[in-house]
Amino acid sequence: MGLLNLLFGLKSFTHGIHPPYNKDTADKPIRRLAFPAQLVLPLDQHIGKPAIPLVKKGQEVVRGEPIAKADGNFSVPLHAPATGRVRDIALLPTPKGPKSNGIVLDVYQGSTQEVLWGHPRDMSDLNQQEIIQAIQDSGMVGLGGAAFPSHMKLTIPKDKQVDTLIINGCECEPYLTCDHRIMLEYPKELIRGIRYAMRASGTRQAIIGIEDNKMDAAEVLRASLSNGSSIRVEVVETKYPQGSEKMLIKSLLDREVPTGGLPADVGVVVNNVGTLAFLGMLLPQGQGLIERVITVAGPGVLKPGNYMVPLGTPIRHILEQAGYEGSRTEFILGGPMMGPAVSAMDTPITKGTSGLLVLNEPSIEDESQRIWPCIRCARCVSACPMHLNPSMLGQLAAKRKYDEMALDYHLNDCFECGCCSYVCPSNIPLVQYFRIAKAINREQAA
Ligand code: SF4
Ligand code: SF4
């Protein structure tokens, strides 16, 4: 922990980096865009089994209606983000890279943005299992990017004891400000969602962790909580990757999730602020997730901001409305540290997409981007929040000693935050090497 944090008492973790945050959109209120002509809705917008279509080609659907059902417990349903007609059920582009099965919906132009489907209910009547079922029925997944089904996350295994719900309001990735805006604009819905999540997980206390570059959000939320509430707000140091689960648990509670373990192993369950704010909105209405807030930003964007967009909106439509310029541009879905780069303009916004960044792609002739040999400066070692040795891992990756990386240098503890690549003066794409090594090890294990 740095000296300043010790002096000012800000909670944090060791290592990590301070990239330029570029959060100029933090003062842009959430706005809606016009519906696109067509929505592209992959059935696997979540981790787990893809949803099963409930609709046929040519069928009319209304905004909010379920169009695909969960395939068992480790899956979630999908709801129509707009009123229209099913054009096709086919292989579609996704942010994950390979195409996957999905539903193409022709949107009725001029159709209302009002949600036309739902079953309002009194949430106070529901028991723990019924709340978990309601969360699954809403199709909710982690909106911070992981897209892990929320009902699974909030179901605590019988052999674990969980005492604390942590709500992740750090938003430590540069450029992204959608969670910041959600905390400012939807505090009541967020607190309502936190109470549902506490009932679902059986936790007695909740801590909202917010970085100290969002003090206005911390104040708004504190003002929305009563004295003696079981929910409290804690401010943590602004540092990347403060918003990763393991780092935030360490910062707030000084507990360490063991290698290969889960937050529940140290008595914690973690949810993102956006996820719980949407649960607070949707559950009392008995509605499903059909839209989300994304940050549209980057030096190439003409009208940067935070936009509420229907799931399935192609990035082309967003860029047409927000405008962008530049001849060599790179599109990233999410933050610049961990978000995937995409090239197909019909790639849709899905449940796990928190941002659309338009960055200037580095030129291959640019000498400053050239990869040089490792100079053993150890900057990557000082940056790694998991206290790994990225330099050694990189050397082993170059020799294709993938087994040794995992067995002797804890490759599987790497959560691909990109800190090591970011600080490397030799421009060695360490995190890319580690992704490849993990994929090869997984394939061999399979
Ligand atoms: S990408 Fe992996 S090795 Fe590199 S800093 Fe992050 S956790 Fe450490
Ligand atoms: S930061 Fe780059 S150059 Fe320095 S030790 Fe790590 S891999 Fe080598």
Short mmCIF file of C-alpha atoms and ligand atoms in Angstrom, two decimals:
data_model
loop_
_atom_site.label_atom_id
_atom_site.label_comp_id
_atom_site.label_asym_id
_atom_site.label_seq_id
_atom_site.Cartn_x
_atom_site.Cartn_y
_atom_site.Cartn_z
CA MET A 1 0.00 0.00 0.00
CA GLY A 2 1.44 3.40 -0.95
CA LEU A 3 2.43 6.07 1.60
CA LEU A 4 -0.39 8.42 0.59
CA ASN A 5 -2.96 5.70 1.16
CA LEU A 6 -1.53 4.95 4.56
CA LEU A 7 -1.68 8.68 5.39
CA PHE A 8 -5.24 9.16 4.15
CA GLY A 9 -6.49 5.73 5.19
CA LEU A 10 -7.68 4.71 1.72
CA LYS A 11 -8.12 0.98 1.34
CA SER A 12 -6.22 -0.71 -1.47
CA PHE A 13 -4.19 -3.71 -2.61
CA THR A 14 -0.48 -3.97 -3.43
CA HIS A 15 0.93 -3.57 -6.96
CA GLY A 16 -1.35 -2.55 -9.87
CA ILE A 17 -0.97 0.49 -12.13
CA HIS A 18 -2.23 4.04 -12.65
CA PRO A 19 -3.01 4.41 -16.37
CA PRO A 20 -4.50 7.67 -17.73
CA TYR A 21 -8.18 7.28 -16.87
CA ASN A 22 -9.73 9.44 -19.62
CA LYS A 23 -13.12 9.43 -17.89
CA ASP A 24 -14.37 12.58 -19.62
CA THR A 25 -17.83 11.07 -20.06
CA ALA A 26 -18.43 10.90 -16.29
CA ASP A 27 -20.55 14.06 -16.46
CA LYS A 28 -22.67 12.83 -19.40
CA PRO A 29 -26.11 11.68 -18.21
CA ILE A 30 -27.44 8.41 -19.61
CA ARG A 31 -29.35 8.96 -22.86
CA ARG A 32 -31.40 6.68 -25.07
CA LEU A 33 -30.69 6.14 -28.77
CA ALA A 34 -33.30 5.48 -31.45
CA PHE A 35 -33.91 1.77 -32.09
CA PRO A 36 -31.82 0.23 -34.89
CA ALA A 37 -33.65 -1.39 -37.81
CA GLN A 38 -32.42 -4.82 -36.76
CA LEU A 39 -31.19 -6.46 -33.55
CA VAL A 40 -28.71 -9.33 -33.48
CA LEU A 41 -29.23 -11.50 -30.38
CA PRO A 42 -26.76 -14.33 -29.71
CA LEU A 43 -28.21 -17.11 -27.52
CA ASP A 44 -24.96 -17.39 -25.54
CA GLN A 45 -24.66 -13.90 -24.09
CA HIS A 46 -23.79 -15.49 -20.75
CA ILE A 47 -21.38 -18.06 -19.35
CA GLY A 48 -23.08 -21.48 -19.32
CA LYS A 49 -25.41 -23.27 -21.70
CA PRO A 50 -26.91 -21.14 -24.51
CA ALA A 51 -30.61 -20.26 -24.22
CA ILE A 52 -33.11 -22.27 -26.32
CA PRO A 53 -35.28 -20.27 -28.80
CA LEU A 54 -39.00 -20.03 -28.01
CA VAL A 55 -39.81 -18.24 -31.27
CA LYS A 56 -39.93 -19.19 -34.94
CA LYS A 57 -38.91 -17.35 -38.09
CA GLY A 58 -41.60 -14.81 -39.00
CA GLN A 59 -43.11 -14.65 -35.50
CA GLU A 60 -44.11 -11.26 -34.06
CA VAL A 61 -42.80 -10.38 -30.59
CA VAL A 62 -43.38 -7.44 -28.25
CA ARG A 63 -40.72 -5.53 -26.32
CA GLY A 64 -39.90 -7.46 -23.14
CA GLU A 65 -41.38 -10.84 -24.20
CA PRO A 66 -39.24 -13.96 -23.56
CA ILE A 67 -37.82 -15.20 -26.88
CA ALA A 68 -35.49 -17.92 -25.57
CA LYS A 69 -35.61 -20.03 -22.40
CA ALA A 70 -32.82 -21.10 -20.06
CA ASP A 71 -31.32 -24.51 -20.83
CA GLY A 72 -31.19 -25.84 -17.27
CA ASN A 73 -29.84 -24.14 -14.17
CA PHE A 74 -26.53 -22.92 -15.61
CA SER A 75 -28.24 -20.77 -18.24
CA VAL A 76 -30.53 -17.74 -18.49
CA PRO A 77 -33.44 -16.76 -20.77
CA LEU A 78 -33.43 -13.97 -23.35
CA HIS A 79 -36.15 -11.32 -23.84
CA ALA A 80 -37.07 -9.27 -26.92
CA PRO A 81 -35.40 -5.84 -26.65
CA ALA A 82 -37.88 -4.30 -29.13
CA THR A 83 -41.22 -5.01 -30.75
CA GLY A 84 -40.81 -6.58 -34.18
CA ARG A 85 -40.69 -9.77 -36.23
CA VAL A 86 -38.14 -12.61 -36.07
CA ARG A 87 -36.26 -12.52 -39.36
CA ASP A 88 -33.96 -15.48 -38.78
CA ILE A 89 -32.41 -17.89 -36.29
CA ALA A 90 -28.88 -18.45 -37.53
CA LEU A 91 -25.13 -18.24 -36.91
CA LEU A 92 -24.30 -14.63 -36.02
CA PRO A 93 -21.19 -12.58 -35.18
CA THR A 94 -20.50 -12.12 -31.45
CA PRO A 95 -18.06 -10.06 -29.39
CA LYS A 96 -16.41 -13.35 -28.35
CA GLY A 97 -15.04 -13.87 -31.88
CA PRO A 98 -16.50 -17.08 -33.32
CA LYS A 99 -20.04 -16.92 -34.67
CA SER A 100 -22.76 -18.47 -32.57
CA ASN A 101 -26.46 -19.19 -32.83
CA GLY A 102 -28.78 -16.29 -32.32
CA ILE A 103 -32.02 -14.55 -33.22
CA VAL A 104 -32.22 -11.70 -35.76
CA LEU A 105 -35.12 -9.37 -35.02
CA ASP A 106 -36.51 -6.83 -37.50
CA VAL A 107 -37.61 -3.91 -35.35
CA TYR A 108 -40.92 -2.21 -36.15
CA GLN A 109 -39.87 1.35 -36.86
CA GLY A 110 -41.53 3.87 -34.61
CA SER A 111 -42.46 1.19 -32.07
CA THR A 112 -42.68 2.35 -28.46
CA GLN A 113 -39.74 2.14 -26.05
CA GLU A 114 -42.25 1.27 -23.33
CA VAL A 115 -41.84 -2.32 -22.11
CA LEU A 116 -44.99 -4.23 -23.07
CA TRP A 117 -44.45 -7.46 -21.14
CA GLY A 118 -44.09 -8.10 -17.41
CA HIS A 119 -45.73 -9.46 -14.28
CA PRO A 120 -45.53 -6.85 -11.46
CA ARG A 121 -45.30 -8.48 -8.03
CA ASP A 122 -44.76 -7.73 -4.38
CA MET A 123 -41.15 -8.77 -3.76
CA SER A 124 -41.66 -8.86 0.01
CA ASP A 125 -43.75 -12.05 -0.44
CA LEU A 126 -40.89 -14.02 -2.02
CA ASN A 127 -38.68 -16.45 -0.07
CA GLN A 128 -34.98 -16.98 -0.78
CA GLN A 129 -35.50 -19.67 -3.42
CA GLU A 130 -38.23 -17.66 -5.14
CA ILE A 131 -35.96 -14.60 -5.35
CA ILE A 132 -33.23 -16.71 -6.93
CA GLN A 133 -35.77 -18.08 -9.43
CA ALA A 134 -36.97 -14.53 -10.18
CA ILE A 135 -33.37 -13.47 -10.84
CA GLN A 136 -32.87 -16.36 -13.26
CA ASP A 137 -36.18 -15.57 -14.99
CA SER A 138 -35.01 -11.98 -15.50
CA GLY A 139 -32.10 -13.26 -17.60
CA MET A 140 -29.67 -11.28 -15.44
CA VAL A 141 -25.92 -11.85 -15.68
CA GLY A 142 -22.92 -9.91 -14.40
CA LEU A 143 -23.08 -6.66 -16.35
CA GLY A 144 -19.50 -5.73 -15.42
CA GLY A 145 -18.25 -7.90 -18.28
CA ALA A 146 -18.11 -11.43 -16.90
CA ALA A 147 -21.73 -12.27 -17.89
CA PHE A 148 -21.88 -14.99 -15.23
CA PRO A 149 -25.53 -15.85 -14.44
CA SER A 150 -26.50 -13.77 -11.39
CA HIS A 151 -28.79 -16.41 -9.86
CA MET A 152 -25.86 -18.87 -9.82
CA LYS A 153 -23.56 -16.33 -8.23
CA LEU A 154 -26.08 -15.55 -5.51
CA THR A 155 -26.75 -19.23 -4.77
CA ILE A 156 -24.27 -20.00 -2.02
CA PRO A 157 -23.11 -23.65 -1.95
CA LYS A 158 -24.30 -25.51 1.16
CA ASP A 159 -20.74 -26.14 2.36
CA LYS A 160 -19.85 -22.39 2.31
CA GLN A 161 -20.62 -19.67 4.82
CA VAL A 162 -20.94 -16.21 3.29
CA ASP A 163 -21.30 -13.11 5.48
CA THR A 164 -20.69 -10.17 3.13
CA LEU A 165 -22.04 -8.97 -0.19
CA ILE A 166 -19.55 -6.67 -1.92
CA ILE A 167 -20.95 -4.36 -4.57
CA ASN A 168 -18.32 -3.41 -7.08
CA GLY A 169 -18.58 0.29 -7.97
CA CYS A 170 -14.89 0.71 -8.81
CA GLU A 171 -15.08 0.82 -12.60
CA CYS A 172 -11.29 0.86 -12.72
CA GLU A 173 -10.93 0.44 -16.50
CA PRO A 174 -9.99 3.68 -18.29
CA TYR A 175 -12.73 5.45 -20.32
CA LEU A 176 -15.68 3.56 -18.79
CA THR A 177 -18.15 5.65 -16.78
CA CYS A 178 -21.46 3.78 -17.17
CA ASP A 179 -21.34 2.35 -13.61
CA HIS A 180 -20.50 5.81 -12.28
CA ARG A 181 -23.60 7.24 -14.00
CA ILE A 182 -25.78 4.35 -12.78
CA MET A 183 -24.73 5.08 -9.16
CA LEU A 184 -25.54 8.77 -9.63
CA GLU A 185 -28.82 8.32 -11.52
CA TYR A 186 -30.27 5.11 -10.05
CA PRO A 187 -29.30 5.05 -6.34
CA LYS A 188 -32.75 3.86 -5.14
CA GLU A 189 -32.89 1.05 -7.68
CA LEU A 190 -29.33 0.03 -6.77
CA ILE A 191 -30.09 -0.13 -3.06
CA ARG A 192 -33.29 -2.07 -3.77
CA GLY A 193 -31.26 -4.53 -5.88
CA ILE A 194 -28.67 -4.85 -3.10
CA ARG A 195 -31.44 -5.82 -0.66
CA TYR A 196 -32.72 -8.51 -3.08
CA ALA A 197 -29.17 -9.83 -3.51
CA MET A 198 -28.68 -9.93 0.28
CA ARG A 199 -31.91 -11.91 0.67
CA ALA A 200 -30.93 -14.26 -2.17
CA SER A 201 -27.43 -14.91 -0.81
CA GLY A 202 -28.32 -14.78 2.89
CA THR A 203 -25.66 -12.15 3.63
CA ARG A 204 -25.99 -9.91 6.67
CA GLN A 205 -23.90 -6.94 5.51
CA ALA A 206 -23.19 -5.27 2.19
CA ILE A 207 -20.30 -2.97 1.25
CA ILE A 208 -20.37 -0.79 -1.85
CA GLY A 209 -16.72 -0.29 -2.90
CA ILE A 210 -16.13 2.91 -4.89
CA GLU A 211 -12.83 4.37 -6.10
CA ASP A 212 -11.92 7.83 -4.82
CA ASN A 213 -12.31 9.38 -8.29
CA LYS A 214 -16.10 8.97 -7.90
CA MET A 215 -16.71 10.75 -4.60
CA ASP A 216 -19.98 12.23 -5.92
CA ALA A 217 -21.36 8.70 -6.36
CA ALA A 218 -20.22 7.73 -2.84
CA GLU A 219 -22.00 10.81 -1.44
CA VAL A 220 -25.23 10.15 -3.36
CA LEU A 221 -25.35 6.56 -2.14
CA ARG A 222 -24.48 7.47 1.46
CA ALA A 223 -27.28 10.03 1.41
CA SER A 224 -29.69 7.31 0.21
CA LEU A 225 -28.88 4.99 3.14
CA SER A 226 -30.35 5.31 6.61
CA ASN A 227 -28.27 5.40 9.79
CA GLY A 228 -27.48 1.92 11.05
CA SER A 229 -28.14 0.37 7.62
CA SER A 230 -26.60 -3.03 6.95
CA ILE A 231 -25.34 -1.51 3.68
CA ARG A 232 -22.36 0.84 3.78
CA VAL A 233 -20.19 2.70 1.28
CA GLU A 234 -16.39 2.38 1.43
CA VAL A 235 -14.03 4.45 -0.68
CA VAL A 236 -10.96 2.68 -2.07
CA GLU A 237 -7.90 3.93 -3.92
CA THR A 238 -8.27 4.66 -7.63
CA LYS A 239 -5.97 2.05 -9.10
CA TYR A 240 -6.21 -0.55 -11.84
CA PRO A 241 -7.40 -3.39 -11.39
CA GLN A 242 -9.17 -2.37 -8.15
CA GLY A 243 -12.44 -3.63 -9.65
CA SER A 244 -11.32 -7.24 -10.01
CA GLU A 245 -13.05 -9.44 -7.43
CA LYS A 246 -9.92 -10.66 -5.69
CA MET A 247 -8.39 -7.19 -5.41
CA LEU A 248 -11.57 -5.60 -4.08
CA ILE A 249 -12.05 -8.33 -1.46
CA LYS A 250 -8.45 -7.82 -0.34
CA SER A 251 -8.86 -4.02 -0.25
CA LEU A 252 -12.16 -3.97 1.64
CA LEU A 253 -11.89 -6.97 3.94
CA ASP A 254 -8.22 -7.95 3.88
CA ARG A 255 -9.23 -11.49 2.88
CA GLU A 256 -7.35 -13.45 0.22
CA VAL A 257 -9.19 -15.76 -2.16
CA PRO A 258 -7.07 -18.95 -2.39
CA THR A 259 -5.59 -20.15 -5.69
CA GLY A 260 -8.32 -21.78 -7.74
CA GLY A 261 -10.88 -20.69 -5.14
CA LEU A 262 -13.97 -18.49 -5.22
CA PRO A 263 -14.97 -15.44 -3.17
CA ALA A 264 -17.36 -17.73 -1.26
CA ASP A 265 -14.26 -19.52 0.11
CA VAL A 266 -13.56 -16.35 2.13
CA GLY A 267 -17.20 -15.64 2.98
CA VAL A 268 -17.91 -13.13 0.22
CA VAL A 269 -20.09 -12.78 -2.85
CA VAL A 270 -19.36 -9.92 -5.29
CA ASN A 271 -21.78 -8.21 -7.68
CA ASN A 272 -21.39 -5.22 -9.96
CA VAL A 273 -23.41 -2.01 -9.35
CA GLY A 274 -25.06 -2.13 -12.79
CA THR A 275 -26.23 -5.71 -12.24
CA LEU A 276 -27.91 -4.88 -8.94
CA ALA A 277 -29.38 -1.57 -10.14
CA PHE A 278 -31.07 -3.42 -13.03
CA LEU A 279 -32.27 -6.15 -10.67
CA GLY A 280 -33.76 -3.38 -8.52
CA MET A 281 -35.62 -2.07 -11.57
CA LEU A 282 -36.69 -5.36 -13.16
CA LEU A 283 -37.65 -7.74 -10.35
CA PRO A 284 -40.66 -5.79 -8.94
CA GLN A 285 -41.96 -5.46 -12.52
CA GLY A 286 -41.39 -9.14 -13.30
CA GLN A 287 -39.48 -8.10 -16.42
CA GLY A 288 -36.37 -9.35 -18.18
CA LEU A 289 -33.09 -7.68 -19.12
CA ILE A 290 -33.53 -6.10 -22.56
CA GLU A 291 -31.13 -3.15 -22.48
CA ARG A 292 -28.05 -1.93 -20.70
CA VAL A 293 -25.95 1.21 -20.25
CA ILE A 294 -22.69 1.44 -22.20
CA THR A 295 -20.03 4.13 -22.39
CA VAL A 296 -19.19 5.21 -25.94
CA ALA A 297 -15.83 6.99 -25.89
CA GLY A 298 -12.35 7.28 -27.31
CA PRO A 299 -10.44 9.92 -29.27
CA GLY A 300 -12.30 9.02 -32.48
CA VAL A 301 -15.83 9.51 -31.08
CA LEU A 302 -17.62 12.78 -31.93
CA LYS A 303 -20.45 12.53 -29.36
CA PRO A 304 -18.99 10.51 -26.46
CA GLY A 305 -21.37 9.64 -23.65
CA ASN A 306 -23.36 7.04 -21.76
CA TYR A 307 -26.18 5.43 -23.67
CA MET A 308 -28.98 3.03 -22.74
CA VAL A 309 -29.03 0.63 -25.70
CA PRO A 310 -31.19 -2.39 -26.47
CA LEU A 311 -29.27 -5.69 -26.35
CA GLY A 312 -28.39 -6.79 -29.85
CA THR A 313 -27.74 -3.27 -31.18
CA PRO A 314 -25.01 -3.53 -33.85
CA ILE A 315 -21.99 -1.30 -33.17
CA ARG A 316 -22.51 0.26 -36.62
CA HIS A 317 -25.80 1.79 -35.45
CA ILE A 318 -24.20 3.25 -32.31
CA LEU A 319 -21.30 4.70 -34.25
CA GLU A 320 -23.65 6.23 -36.82
CA GLN A 321 -25.49 8.01 -34.00
CA ALA A 322 -22.47 8.95 -31.89
CA GLY A 323 -20.28 9.69 -34.93
CA TYR A 324 -16.60 8.84 -35.25
CA GLU A 325 -13.66 9.90 -37.35
CA GLY A 326 -10.17 8.70 -38.19
CA SER A 327 -8.87 6.47 -40.93
CA ARG A 328 -7.16 3.86 -38.78
CA THR A 329 -9.41 3.00 -35.89
CA GLU A 330 -9.79 0.09 -33.54
CA PHE A 331 -13.12 -0.82 -31.91
CA ILE A 332 -13.03 -2.29 -28.42
CA LEU A 333 -16.02 -3.71 -26.56
CA GLY A 334 -15.48 -2.89 -22.89
CA GLY A 335 -12.43 -1.20 -21.41
CA PRO A 336 -9.06 -0.85 -23.18
CA MET A 337 -7.23 -3.12 -20.69
CA MET A 338 -9.40 -6.23 -20.95
CA GLY A 339 -12.04 -5.63 -23.65
CA PRO A 340 -11.87 -7.58 -26.93
CA ALA A 341 -11.11 -5.71 -30.17
CA VAL A 342 -13.69 -6.28 -32.90
CA SER A 343 -13.66 -5.52 -36.59
CA ALA A 344 -17.14 -6.59 -37.82
CA MET A 345 -19.48 -3.59 -37.67
CA ASP A 346 -22.51 -5.88 -37.25
CA THR A 347 -21.11 -7.20 -33.94
CA PRO A 348 -23.86 -6.61 -31.37
CA ILE A 349 -23.86 -5.16 -27.88
CA THR A 350 -24.56 -8.07 -25.55
CA LYS A 351 -25.33 -8.39 -21.83
CA GLY A 352 -21.63 -8.29 -20.89
CA THR A 353 -20.67 -5.25 -23.01
CA SER A 354 -19.89 -2.23 -20.83
CA GLY A 355 -18.42 0.07 -23.45
CA LEU A 356 -17.66 0.78 -27.08
CA LEU A 357 -14.31 2.47 -27.51
CA VAL A 358 -12.98 3.87 -30.75
CA LEU A 359 -9.21 4.12 -30.41
CA ASN A 360 -6.53 4.99 -32.93
CA GLU A 361 -4.95 1.73 -33.97
CA PRO A 362 -1.14 1.80 -33.61
CA SER A 363 0.65 1.74 -36.93
CA ILE A 364 2.83 -1.29 -37.65
CA GLU A 365 5.51 1.12 -38.95
CA ASP A 366 5.48 2.96 -35.62
CA GLU A 367 8.94 2.35 -34.14
CA SER A 368 7.70 2.99 -30.58
CA GLN A 369 5.45 -0.10 -30.90
CA ARG A 370 8.27 -2.46 -31.87
CA ILE A 371 8.79 -5.51 -29.63
CA TRP A 372 12.26 -5.66 -28.05
CA PRO A 373 13.93 -8.40 -25.97
CA CYS A 374 13.28 -8.47 -22.22
CA ILE A 375 15.74 -6.23 -20.36
CA ARG A 376 14.89 -7.78 -16.95
CA CYS A 377 13.78 -4.47 -15.51
CA ALA A 378 11.19 -6.24 -13.29
CA ARG A 379 8.54 -3.56 -13.90
CA CYS A 380 6.07 -6.30 -14.79
CA VAL A 381 6.82 -8.06 -11.49
CA SER A 382 6.15 -4.83 -9.56
CA ALA A 383 2.90 -4.26 -11.45
CA CYS A 384 1.33 -7.73 -11.23
CA PRO A 385 -1.50 -7.61 -8.67
CA MET A 386 -1.33 -11.40 -8.31
CA HIS A 387 2.39 -11.22 -7.40
CA LEU A 388 3.35 -13.47 -10.32
CA ASN A 389 6.57 -13.27 -12.32
CA PRO A 390 5.35 -12.20 -15.78
CA SER A 391 8.90 -11.88 -17.09
CA MET A 392 9.66 -15.52 -16.37
CA LEU A 393 6.23 -16.57 -17.64
CA GLY A 394 6.94 -14.66 -20.85
CA GLN A 395 10.28 -16.38 -21.34
CA LEU A 396 8.70 -19.80 -20.79
CA ALA A 397 5.90 -18.90 -23.23
CA ALA A 398 8.50 -18.02 -25.88
CA LYS A 399 9.98 -21.52 -25.38
CA ARG A 400 6.47 -23.05 -25.44
CA LYS A 401 6.96 -24.52 -21.98
CA TYR A 402 3.28 -24.11 -21.19
CA ASP A 403 3.18 -26.94 -18.61
CA GLU A 404 6.00 -25.39 -16.63
CA MET A 405 4.22 -22.01 -16.69
CA ALA A 406 1.22 -23.55 -14.96
CA LEU A 407 3.01 -25.95 -12.61
CA ASP A 408 5.91 -23.79 -11.40
CA TYR A 409 4.84 -20.18 -12.08
CA HIS A 410 1.09 -20.20 -11.31
CA LEU A 411 -0.10 -19.26 -14.79
CA ASN A 412 -3.68 -20.07 -13.80
CA ASP A 413 -3.65 -17.32 -11.15
CA CYS A 414 -3.23 -14.77 -13.95
CA PHE A 415 -6.59 -13.15 -14.63
CA GLU A 416 -5.34 -11.34 -17.74
CA CYS A 417 -5.57 -7.82 -16.34
CA GLY A 418 -2.84 -6.62 -18.72
CA CYS A 419 -0.83 -4.63 -16.12
CA CYS A 420 2.38 -6.45 -17.09
CA SER A 421 2.03 -5.71 -20.81
CA TYR A 422 1.10 -2.11 -20.02
CA VAL A 423 4.30 -1.36 -18.10
CA CYS A 424 6.73 -3.38 -20.22
CA PRO A 425 9.24 -0.99 -21.85
CA SER A 426 10.06 -3.67 -24.43
CA ASN A 427 6.40 -3.82 -25.59
CA ILE A 428 6.31 -7.57 -25.00
CA PRO A 429 2.65 -8.63 -25.38
CA LEU A 430 2.82 -10.70 -22.20
CA VAL A 431 -0.90 -11.00 -21.59
CA GLN A 432 -1.47 -12.27 -25.13
CA TYR A 433 1.21 -14.94 -24.53
CA PHE A 434 -0.55 -15.97 -21.31
CA ARG A 435 -3.96 -16.23 -23.00
CA ILE A 436 -2.47 -18.50 -25.67
CA ALA A 437 -0.64 -20.61 -23.07
CA LYS A 438 -3.81 -21.07 -21.02
CA ALA A 439 -5.84 -21.99 -24.11
CA ILE A 440 -3.26 -24.61 -25.14
CA ASN A 441 -3.14 -26.07 -21.60
CA ARG A 442 -6.96 -26.22 -21.53
CA GLU A 443 -7.05 -27.98 -24.89
CA GLN A 444 -4.45 -30.52 -23.78
CA ALA A 445 -6.30 -31.15 -20.52
CA ALA A 446 -9.51 -31.74 -22.49
S1 SF4 B 1 -1.96 -10.17 -16.91
FE1 SF4 B 1 -1.58 -11.82 -15.43
S2 SF4 B 1 0.64 -11.85 -15.16
FE2 SF4 B 1 0.12 -9.90 -16.13
S3 SF4 B 1 -0.13 -8.48 -14.44
FE3 SF4 B 1 -2.18 -9.30 -14.83
S4 SF4 B 1 -2.40 -11.07 -13.48
FE4 SF4 B 1 -0.20 -10.54 -13.55
S1 SF4 B 2 8.64 -5.41 -17.95
FE1 SF4 B 2 9.16 -6.32 -19.92
S2 SF4 B 2 11.35 -5.91 -20.13
FE2 SF4 B 2 10.86 -5.57 -17.96
S3 SF4 B 2 11.25 -7.59 -16.99
FE3 SF4 B 2 9.09 -7.54 -17.55
S4 SF4 B 2 9.05 -8.53 -19.56
FE4 SF4 B 2 11.17 -7.92 -19.19
#
